Structure formats: C-alpha cells, structure tokens
mmCIF file of C-alpha atoms in Angstrom:
data_model
loop_
_atom_site.group_PDB
_atom_site.id
_atom_site.type_symbol
_atom_site.label_atom_id
_atom_site.label_comp_id
_atom_site.label_asym_id
_atom_site.label_seq_id
_atom_site.Cartn_x
_atom_site.Cartn_y
_atom_site.Cartn_z
ATOM 1 C CA UNK A 1 68.748 66.557 55.746
ATOM 2 C CA UNK A 2 65.749 63.882 55.080
ATOM 3 C CA UNK A 3 63.295 62.955 57.823
ATOM 4 C CA UNK A 4 64.165 59.789 58.364
ATOM 5 C CA UNK A 5 67.856 60.947 59.106
ATOM 6 C CA UNK A 6 66.526 63.195 61.303
ATOM 7 C CA UNK A 7 64.283 61.225 63.427
ATOM 8 C CA UNK A 8 67.273 58.730 63.207
ATOM 9 C CA UNK A 9 69.795 60.798 64.486
ATOM 10 C CA UNK A 10 67.238 61.901 67.431
ATOM 11 C CA UNK A 11 66.774 58.310 68.567
ATOM 12 C CA UNK A 12 70.689 57.698 68.727
ATOM 13 C CA UNK A 13 71.212 60.937 70.907
ATOM 14 C CA UNK A 14 68.817 59.883 72.801
ATOM 15 C CA UNK A 15 69.539 56.848 73.672
ATOM 16 C CA UNK A 16 73.296 57.775 73.978
ATOM 17 C CA UNK A 17 72.101 60.349 76.685
ATOM 18 C CA UNK A 18 69.923 57.888 78.383
ATOM 19 C CA UNK A 19 73.107 55.092 78.124
ATOM 20 C CA UNK A 20 74.574 57.933 79.560
ATOM 21 C CA UNK A 21 72.174 58.806 82.844
ATOM 22 C CA UNK A 22 71.540 55.527 83.193
ATOM 23 C CA UNK A 23 76.113 54.757 83.630
ATOM 24 C CA UNK A 24 75.343 57.437 85.766
ATOM 25 C CA UNK A 25 73.341 55.945 88.281
ATOM 26 C CA UNK A 26 74.764 52.586 88.064
ATOM 27 C CA UNK A 27 77.665 54.315 89.880
ATOM 28 C CA UNK A 28 75.340 55.946 92.641
ATOM 29 C CA UNK A 29 75.478 54.312 96.214
ATOM 30 C CA UNK A 30 74.922 54.626 100.013
ATOM 31 C CA UNK A 31 76.903 53.401 102.536
ATOM 32 C CA UNK A 32 76.216 53.701 106.124
ATOM 33 C CA UNK A 33 78.961 55.270 108.480
ATOM 34 C CA UNK A 34 79.552 56.576 111.454
ATOM 35 C CA UNK A 35 77.541 59.883 110.233
ATOM 36 C CA UNK A 36 74.651 57.355 109.693
ATOM 37 C CA UNK A 37 74.626 57.389 105.675
ATOM 38 C CA UNK A 38 76.425 58.815 102.889
ATOM 39 C CA UNK A 39 75.515 58.905 99.575
ATOM 40 C CA UNK A 40 76.873 60.015 96.737
ATOM 41 C CA UNK A 41 75.870 60.128 93.042
ATOM 42 C CA UNK A 42 78.636 59.046 91.364
ATOM 43 C CA UNK A 43 82.089 57.111 92.394
ATOM 44 C CA UNK A 44 84.674 60.115 93.780
ATOM 45 C CA UNK A 45 87.867 60.575 91.443
ATOM 46 C CA UNK A 46 89.410 63.671 93.750
ATOM 47 C CA UNK A 47 89.780 61.921 97.290
ATOM 48 C CA UNK A 48 91.517 62.864 100.387
ATOM 49 C CA UNK A 49 92.029 60.595 103.502
ATOM 50 C CA UNK A 50 93.184 61.347 106.837
ATOM 51 C CA UNK A 51 94.321 57.929 108.258
ATOM 52 C CA UNK A 52 96.926 55.616 106.837
ATOM 53 C CA UNK A 53 94.732 52.160 106.524
ATOM 54 C CA UNK A 54 92.212 54.830 104.112
ATOM 55 C CA UNK A 55 95.324 55.411 101.670
ATOM 56 C CA UNK A 56 96.198 51.595 102.026
ATOM 57 C CA UNK A 57 92.392 50.323 100.643
ATOM 58 C CA UNK A 58 92.784 53.199 98.431
ATOM 59 C CA UNK A 59 95.632 51.708 96.925
ATOM 60 C CA UNK A 60 94.352 48.040 96.576
ATOM 61 C CA UNK A 61 91.671 49.168 94.127
ATOM 62 C CA UNK A 62 94.225 51.673 92.315
ATOM 63 C CA UNK A 63 93.106 54.683 93.344
ATOM 64 C CA UNK A 64 95.866 57.057 93.834
ATOM 65 C CA UNK A 65 94.017 59.578 97.214
ATOM 66 C CA UNK A 66 94.843 63.999 95.938
ATOM 67 C CA UNK A 67 96.295 64.369 99.303
ATOM 68 C CA UNK A 68 97.038 62.514 102.465
ATOM 69 C CA UNK A 69 97.526 62.954 106.188
ATOM 70 C CA UNK A 70 100.818 61.383 106.308
ATOM 71 C CA UNK A 71 102.092 63.581 109.348
ATOM 72 C CA UNK A 72 104.242 65.846 107.483
ATOM 73 C CA UNK A 73 106.165 61.987 106.351
ATOM 74 C CA UNK A 74 106.301 60.858 103.203
ATOM 75 C CA UNK A 75 107.501 57.515 105.033
ATOM 76 C CA UNK A 76 104.540 57.301 107.590
ATOM 77 C CA UNK A 77 103.216 55.237 103.841
ATOM 78 C CA UNK A 78 104.548 52.138 104.000
ATOM 79 C CA UNK A 79 106.535 51.018 101.060
ATOM 80 C CA UNK A 80 104.923 48.498 99.036
ATOM 81 C CA UNK A 81 101.563 50.799 99.743
ATOM 82 C CA UNK A 82 103.720 53.936 98.115
ATOM 83 C CA UNK A 83 104.868 51.953 95.299
ATOM 84 C CA UNK A 84 100.972 51.333 93.853
ATOM 85 C CA UNK A 85 99.878 54.858 93.994
ATOM 86 C CA UNK A 86 100.801 58.502 92.726
ATOM 87 C CA UNK A 87 103.075 61.036 94.068
ATOM 88 C CA UNK A 88 100.111 63.389 96.564
ATOM 89 C CA UNK A 89 99.402 66.281 98.449
ATOM 90 C CA UNK A 90 100.754 66.091 102.672
ATOM 91 C CA UNK A 91 97.696 67.729 104.021
ATOM 92 C CA UNK A 92 99.270 67.809 107.309
ATOM 93 C CA UNK A 93 99.429 65.584 110.062
ATOM 94 C CA UNK A 94 96.201 62.946 110.391
ATOM 95 C CA UNK A 95 95.670 64.428 114.599
ATOM 96 C CA UNK A 96 95.283 68.106 112.610
ATOM 97 C CA UNK A 97 94.727 67.660 109.089
ATOM 98 C CA UNK A 98 95.176 71.386 107.644
ATOM 99 C CA UNK A 99 91.616 72.749 106.305
ATOM 100 C CA UNK A 100 92.782 75.264 103.957
ATOM 101 C CA UNK A 101 95.230 72.270 101.814
ATOM 102 C CA UNK A 102 92.074 69.837 101.599
ATOM 103 C CA UNK A 103 89.938 72.592 100.358
ATOM 104 C CA UNK A 104 92.480 73.242 98.276
ATOM 105 C CA UNK A 105 92.901 70.007 96.494
ATOM 106 C CA UNK A 106 89.087 70.549 95.295
ATOM 107 C CA UNK A 107 87.883 66.470 96.601
ATOM 108 C CA UNK A 108 84.934 65.270 96.266
ATOM 109 C CA UNK A 109 85.379 62.726 98.722
ATOM 110 C CA UNK A 110 87.276 63.145 101.985
ATOM 111 C CA UNK A 111 87.938 59.163 103.986
ATOM 112 C CA UNK A 112 87.803 60.776 108.022
ATOM 113 C CA UNK A 113 89.004 58.371 111.241
ATOM 114 C CA UNK A 114 85.477 58.665 113.842
ATOM 115 C CA UNK A 115 87.914 58.732 117.058
ATOM 116 C CA UNK A 116 90.485 62.222 115.329
ATOM 117 C CA UNK A 117 87.824 63.764 112.882
ATOM 118 C CA UNK A 118 84.845 63.288 114.781
ATOM 119 C CA UNK A 119 85.146 67.280 116.020
ATOM 120 C CA UNK A 120 85.781 68.564 112.670
ATOM 121 C CA UNK A 121 83.356 66.714 110.242
ATOM 122 C CA UNK A 122 80.854 69.242 110.032
ATOM 123 C CA UNK A 123 83.618 71.673 108.871
ATOM 124 C CA UNK A 124 85.402 69.243 106.516
ATOM 125 C CA UNK A 125 81.519 68.681 105.634
ATOM 126 C CA UNK A 126 81.373 71.727 104.333
ATOM 127 C CA UNK A 127 84.667 70.970 102.063
ATOM 128 C CA UNK A 128 83.434 68.111 100.658
ATOM 129 C CA UNK A 129 81.302 64.370 101.405
ATOM 130 C CA UNK A 130 83.011 62.530 103.747
ATOM 131 C CA UNK A 131 82.798 59.320 105.141
ATOM 132 C CA UNK A 132 83.657 58.367 108.223
ATOM 133 C CA UNK A 133 84.711 55.405 109.659
ATOM 134 C CA UNK A 134 87.101 54.027 112.735
ATOM 135 C CA UNK A 135 90.322 53.237 111.989
ATOM 136 C CA UNK A 136 92.053 54.260 114.983
ATOM 137 C CA UNK A 137 90.283 52.157 117.244
ATOM 138 C CA UNK A 138 89.210 49.366 114.208
ATOM 139 C CA UNK A 139 89.835 45.928 115.153
ATOM 140 C CA UNK A 140 91.296 42.993 111.740
ATOM 141 C CA UNK A 141 87.014 42.271 110.669
ATOM 142 C CA UNK A 142 86.493 46.104 111.557
ATOM 143 C CA UNK A 143 88.942 47.622 109.397
ATOM 144 C CA UNK A 144 88.462 44.692 106.682
ATOM 145 C CA UNK A 145 84.441 46.050 106.638
ATOM 146 C CA UNK A 146 85.944 49.508 106.205
ATOM 147 C CA UNK A 147 88.106 48.182 102.938
ATOM 148 C CA UNK A 148 84.756 46.900 101.851
ATOM 149 C CA UNK A 149 82.996 50.361 101.984
ATOM 150 C CA UNK A 150 85.539 52.160 100.420
ATOM 151 C CA UNK A 151 85.371 49.732 97.725
ATOM 152 C CA UNK A 152 81.619 50.225 97.369
ATOM 153 C CA UNK A 153 81.501 53.791 97.703
ATOM 154 C CA UNK A 154 85.139 53.869 94.694
ATOM 155 C CA UNK A 155 83.182 52.194 92.431
ATOM 156 C CA UNK A 156 85.592 48.663 92.924
ATOM 157 C CA UNK A 157 82.860 46.677 94.669
ATOM 158 C CA UNK A 158 84.225 43.678 92.859
ATOM 159 C CA UNK A 159 87.507 44.397 93.595
ATOM 160 C CA UNK A 160 87.769 44.648 96.848
ATOM 161 C CA UNK A 161 86.559 41.392 97.748
ATOM 162 C CA UNK A 162 89.106 39.318 96.201
ATOM 163 C CA UNK A 163 91.404 41.905 97.510
ATOM 164 C CA UNK A 164 90.199 41.064 100.910
ATOM 165 C CA UNK A 165 88.513 37.288 99.905
ATOM 166 C CA UNK A 166 92.867 36.761 98.342
ATOM 167 C CA UNK A 167 93.844 38.295 102.513
ATOM 168 C CA UNK A 168 92.132 35.597 104.211
ATOM 169 C CA UNK A 169 92.269 32.969 101.860
ATOM 170 C CA UNK A 170 96.080 34.016 102.935
ATOM 171 C CA UNK A 171 96.264 33.822 106.249
ATOM 172 C CA UNK A 172 94.465 30.433 106.429
ATOM 173 C CA UNK A 173 97.019 29.401 104.537
ATOM 174 C CA UNK A 174 99.616 30.444 106.703
ATOM 175 C CA UNK A 175 97.675 29.578 110.022
ATOM 176 C CA UNK A 176 97.360 25.942 108.544
ATOM 177 C CA UNK A 177 101.169 26.027 109.093
ATOM 178 C CA UNK A 178 101.636 27.537 112.538
ATOM 179 C CA UNK A 179 100.802 25.119 115.475
ATOM 180 C CA UNK A 180 98.007 25.543 117.158
ATOM 181 C CA UNK A 181 97.417 26.659 120.444
ATOM 182 C CA UNK A 182 100.524 28.885 120.793
ATOM 183 C CA UNK A 183 99.897 32.190 123.085
ATOM 184 C CA UNK A 184 101.144 35.499 121.364
ATOM 185 C CA UNK A 185 101.476 39.200 121.920
ATOM 186 C CA UNK A 186 101.895 42.524 120.497
ATOM 187 C CA UNK A 187 102.893 45.486 121.674
ATOM 188 C CA UNK A 188 104.101 48.481 120.979
ATOM 189 C CA UNK A 189 107.415 49.334 123.751
ATOM 190 C CA UNK A 190 108.081 53.322 124.600
ATOM 191 C CA UNK A 191 110.460 54.369 126.847
ATOM 192 C CA UNK A 192 108.980 53.505 130.111
ATOM 193 C CA UNK A 193 105.324 52.002 128.993
ATOM 194 C CA UNK A 194 103.927 48.736 126.973
ATOM 195 C CA UNK A 195 101.348 48.887 125.633
ATOM 196 C CA UNK A 196 100.181 45.823 124.997
ATOM 197 C CA UNK A 197 97.457 45.619 121.923
ATOM 198 C CA UNK A 198 94.173 42.560 122.244
ATOM 199 C CA UNK A 199 92.310 40.681 120.100
ATOM 200 C CA UNK A 200 90.099 43.399 119.356
ATOM 201 C CA UNK A 201 92.866 45.186 117.731
ATOM 202 C CA UNK A 202 94.111 45.204 113.788
ATOM 203 C CA UNK A 203 97.082 43.652 115.123
ATOM 204 C CA UNK A 204 95.787 41.224 118.129
ATOM 205 C CA UNK A 205 93.059 40.473 115.335
ATOM 206 C CA UNK A 206 95.960 39.422 113.173
ATOM 207 C CA UNK A 207 97.388 36.971 115.343
ATOM 208 C CA UNK A 208 93.801 35.371 116.611
ATOM 209 C CA UNK A 209 93.448 34.655 112.829
ATOM 210 C CA UNK A 210 96.837 32.850 112.270
ATOM 211 C CA UNK A 211 95.742 30.541 115.584
ATOM 212 C CA UNK A 212 97.714 32.403 117.977
ATOM 213 C CA UNK A 213 95.576 33.054 122.174
ATOM 214 C CA UNK A 214 96.626 36.815 122.342
ATOM 215 C CA UNK A 215 95.468 39.369 125.834
ATOM 216 C CA UNK A 216 91.519 40.320 126.424
ATOM 217 C CA UNK A 217 90.442 43.615 126.525
ATOM 218 C CA UNK A 218 91.576 44.365 131.097
ATOM 219 C CA UNK A 219 88.792 46.961 131.490
ATOM 220 C CA UNK A 220 87.593 47.351 128.469
ATOM 221 C CA UNK A 221 90.678 48.503 127.120
ATOM 222 C CA UNK A 222 91.457 47.408 123.637
ATOM 223 C CA UNK A 223 94.710 48.393 124.720
ATOM 224 C CA UNK A 224 96.604 48.730 128.460
ATOM 225 C CA UNK A 225 100.424 48.873 129.610
ATOM 226 C CA UNK A 226 101.743 46.678 131.601
ATOM 227 C CA UNK A 227 105.033 46.053 133.381
ATOM 228 C CA UNK A 228 107.520 43.411 133.481
ATOM 229 C CA UNK A 229 105.736 41.238 136.367
ATOM 230 C CA UNK A 230 102.550 40.947 134.600
ATOM 231 C CA UNK A 231 105.212 39.616 131.352
ATOM 232 C CA UNK A 232 106.253 36.793 133.185
ATOM 233 C CA UNK A 233 102.636 36.981 134.503
ATOM 234 C CA UNK A 234 101.632 35.980 131.575
ATOM 235 C CA UNK A 235 104.571 34.338 129.379
ATOM 236 C CA UNK A 236 103.928 34.265 125.820
ATOM 237 C CA UNK A 237 105.251 31.981 123.801
ATOM 238 C CA UNK A 238 105.608 34.154 121.336
ATOM 239 C CA UNK A 239 106.167 38.977 121.437
ATOM 240 C CA UNK A 240 105.944 40.898 118.604
ATOM 241 C CA UNK A 241 107.184 44.447 120.420
ATOM 242 C CA UNK A 242 107.650 47.515 118.414
ATOM 243 C CA UNK A 243 109.994 50.164 119.829
ATOM 244 C CA UNK A 244 108.381 53.484 119.607
ATOM 245 C CA UNK A 245 111.967 54.753 120.911
ATOM 246 C CA UNK A 246 115.860 53.301 120.794
ATOM 247 C CA UNK A 247 115.561 52.698 124.723
ATOM 248 C CA UNK A 248 112.756 51.276 124.401
ATOM 249 C CA UNK A 249 111.470 49.637 127.982
ATOM 250 C CA UNK A 250 111.557 46.077 126.806
ATOM 251 C CA UNK A 251 115.376 46.835 125.113
ATOM 252 C CA UNK A 252 115.934 48.179 129.394
ATOM 253 C CA UNK A 253 113.738 44.548 130.655
ATOM 254 C CA UNK A 254 116.322 42.549 128.529
ATOM 255 C CA UNK A 255 118.714 43.240 130.816
ATOM 256 C CA UNK A 256 117.554 42.153 134.124
ATOM 257 C CA UNK A 257 117.444 38.384 135.455
ATOM 258 C CA UNK A 258 113.207 38.236 135.442
ATOM 259 C CA UNK A 259 113.809 38.420 131.834
ATOM 260 C CA UNK A 260 115.541 34.789 131.486
ATOM 261 C CA UNK A 261 112.797 33.461 133.201
ATOM 262 C CA UNK A 262 110.741 33.863 129.868
ATOM 263 C CA UNK A 263 109.649 31.485 126.893
ATOM 264 C CA UNK A 264 110.741 34.103 124.688
ATOM 265 C CA UNK A 265 113.618 34.668 126.186
ATOM 266 C CA UNK A 266 114.559 30.689 126.595
ATOM 267 C CA UNK A 267 113.476 29.975 123.199
ATOM 268 C CA UNK A 268 114.395 33.236 121.363
ATOM 269 C CA UNK A 269 110.600 33.934 120.295
ATOM 270 C CA UNK A 270 110.954 37.758 120.465
ATOM 271 C CA UNK A 271 110.663 39.342 117.223
ATOM 272 C CA UNK A 272 111.214 42.960 116.553
ATOM 273 C CA UNK A 273 109.085 44.690 114.364
ATOM 274 C CA UNK A 274 108.257 47.209 112.385
ATOM 275 C CA UNK A 275 106.304 49.707 114.416
ATOM 276 C CA UNK A 276 104.852 52.014 111.620
ATOM 277 C CA UNK A 277 103.687 48.686 109.725
ATOM 278 C CA UNK A 278 102.299 47.482 112.809
ATOM 279 C CA UNK A 279 100.905 49.887 114.427
ATOM 280 C CA UNK A 280 100.049 53.025 112.445
ATOM 281 C CA UNK A 281 99.192 51.398 109.273
ATOM 282 C CA UNK A 282 96.180 48.805 108.935
ATOM 283 C CA UNK A 283 95.077 47.134 106.045
ATOM 284 C CA UNK A 284 95.728 44.547 102.911
ATOM 285 C CA UNK A 285 98.369 45.590 102.469
ATOM 286 C CA UNK A 286 100.299 45.905 105.673
ATOM 287 C CA UNK A 287 97.920 42.383 107.158
ATOM 288 C CA UNK A 288 99.039 40.656 104.346
ATOM 289 C CA UNK A 289 103.166 41.938 105.231
ATOM 290 C CA UNK A 290 102.706 41.953 108.826
ATOM 291 C CA UNK A 291 100.960 38.018 108.573
ATOM 292 C CA UNK A 292 104.069 36.781 106.107
ATOM 293 C CA UNK A 293 106.856 38.696 109.271
ATOM 294 C CA UNK A 294 104.983 35.696 111.687
ATOM 295 C CA UNK A 295 105.341 33.515 109.330
ATOM 296 C CA UNK A 296 108.539 33.683 108.716
ATOM 297 C CA UNK A 297 109.568 34.418 112.509
ATOM 298 C CA UNK A 298 107.079 30.889 113.221
ATOM 299 C CA UNK A 299 110.110 28.809 110.539
ATOM 300 C CA UNK A 300 112.707 29.438 112.185
ATOM 301 C CA UNK A 301 111.863 26.957 114.867
#
C-alpha cells in the first residue's frame, strides 16, 4: 500500500473515530433531580420506570422501558400508553419494587419516585444510575417539567418539547370552549372517605388549566378528605369522581336528601371517571385523555 493511500486511510479512520466520539459526547447530559444532579455520558437504552407517569413520558418519545413497577397488573398502565410501547418485565409494585428483578434486567437507568423510593436510592444506585423525580405528589406543571427532564436524559429533548407544546395548545383550546368562572372538584371516593385533590395536584392542576376554580390547599395538604357537609359548603358546579370501591361514599351520599341540594345533583354535573387514569397515571397521554373527558362532559350541557 502506498504511503499516500495509507496516510489517507489513517486520516479517514481518525476522522471516523473522532465523529463517533463527538456523537457520543453529544448525548452526554447533566440534569437536576430530587437527589441533586445526574450525569450520563450517553443516552440510556435499558430503562426501568417505577411510576406510571415515567412510562407515559417514555412512550411519548418512542421509548419502551424494559421494566415497569406496574403493581403486578399490566392494566395499571393505561391502554393508550401500552399501545405505544413494547411488553415489559414487571418489577413488582410501585411501593416495593423487586430489587433482584430490576438488577436482572441490567438497566442503564432507573427512573424512581421521590416519595416512594428515596429511602431505597442507594440500593437502586448500586444497580444503575437513578433519576429521582416526585411523580406521586407532582402537580400538573411539575409533571410536565419532569417529562422534559426525562426527554433530555434519553436524548429526545426536541421531541418531548413538541409533545408538551401540543398538549398545552390542546388544553388552551378546550379551555376556550368552557364557560369561565365555574368551580370543579376532582375526588377519589373510597368506602368511607372522599379525598379531594386541590389545584396543587396533577388532576386539580389540569382542571385549573382548563379554566375551572378548584379547591385550595387546606392546612398545607394537597389532598384531604371531606364529608358531605363540607361538599355542601363548597357546592361545586362540577364534580369529577373516581370511585375506588363499588360501594363508595359518594354513591352512598347520592341517596341522602342533602345531596339533592347540590348543584351537581340538580344539574346532573356529577361525572364518574376512571381512577387509574385520573388518580394514578399522570403524564402527557393521561392529561390529554382527561381533558377530552372534561370537554365531552361540558358539551352535554
């Protein structure tokens, strides 16, 4: 081989290696999370998600997690999200994910929830880098901010920004069709309690974005339980209720004479919603579906 050709090939090889290095460096990212900062030198490809909103975020940028804390029920991940991703390995419940199963998946990133998994951070970190975000108690804008962080980490910043913008525009459009000044309440109706979600929660924040006035925090609590008398005092124009039990407390209240004095009873503006979607899911896809349901309910009146 001639010296000239050998020199040319060496130069091309160096250029190729340099390009590969630049490509790898281009995926290097540092983000702030609830543990401080997380730095990755390349985009992760084997991700374990320990909350449903994290799965929603990944699905929206075309990434399938290899493991999900799905509470041992595939259906806990809402169907529209499931349709966007490949089947995953269950790593147990969100409250107590199985560390051995997670380790067996050989992940290169674990996305964990601050309130549920902070105590297990060091144990998780021994398996893979951990992105720690507060999904469980995140408000509407908090979750969208978290989605963008996830997009940045997986090398899909532009795509995630576009998805968030699309959702925001959709919500703004629906809000413009809703009569202003109305009050609304989202609550999770259990056997003996109604847990009201304030504007600081994901569902409450979405209702606020749609133009409704929602309950404020009480005693610093984003979610608090109320009785029928309290509901009467608030007397919202709309109630969106997720029944956690067939014999839920709101269904019991509906049989009482006091209930009939409520605006939602007189104007038939009590809307039953899916607890999995409204109370557990959170995320871009979840918000879009919830907004559609609010729009459909309002259009009936």
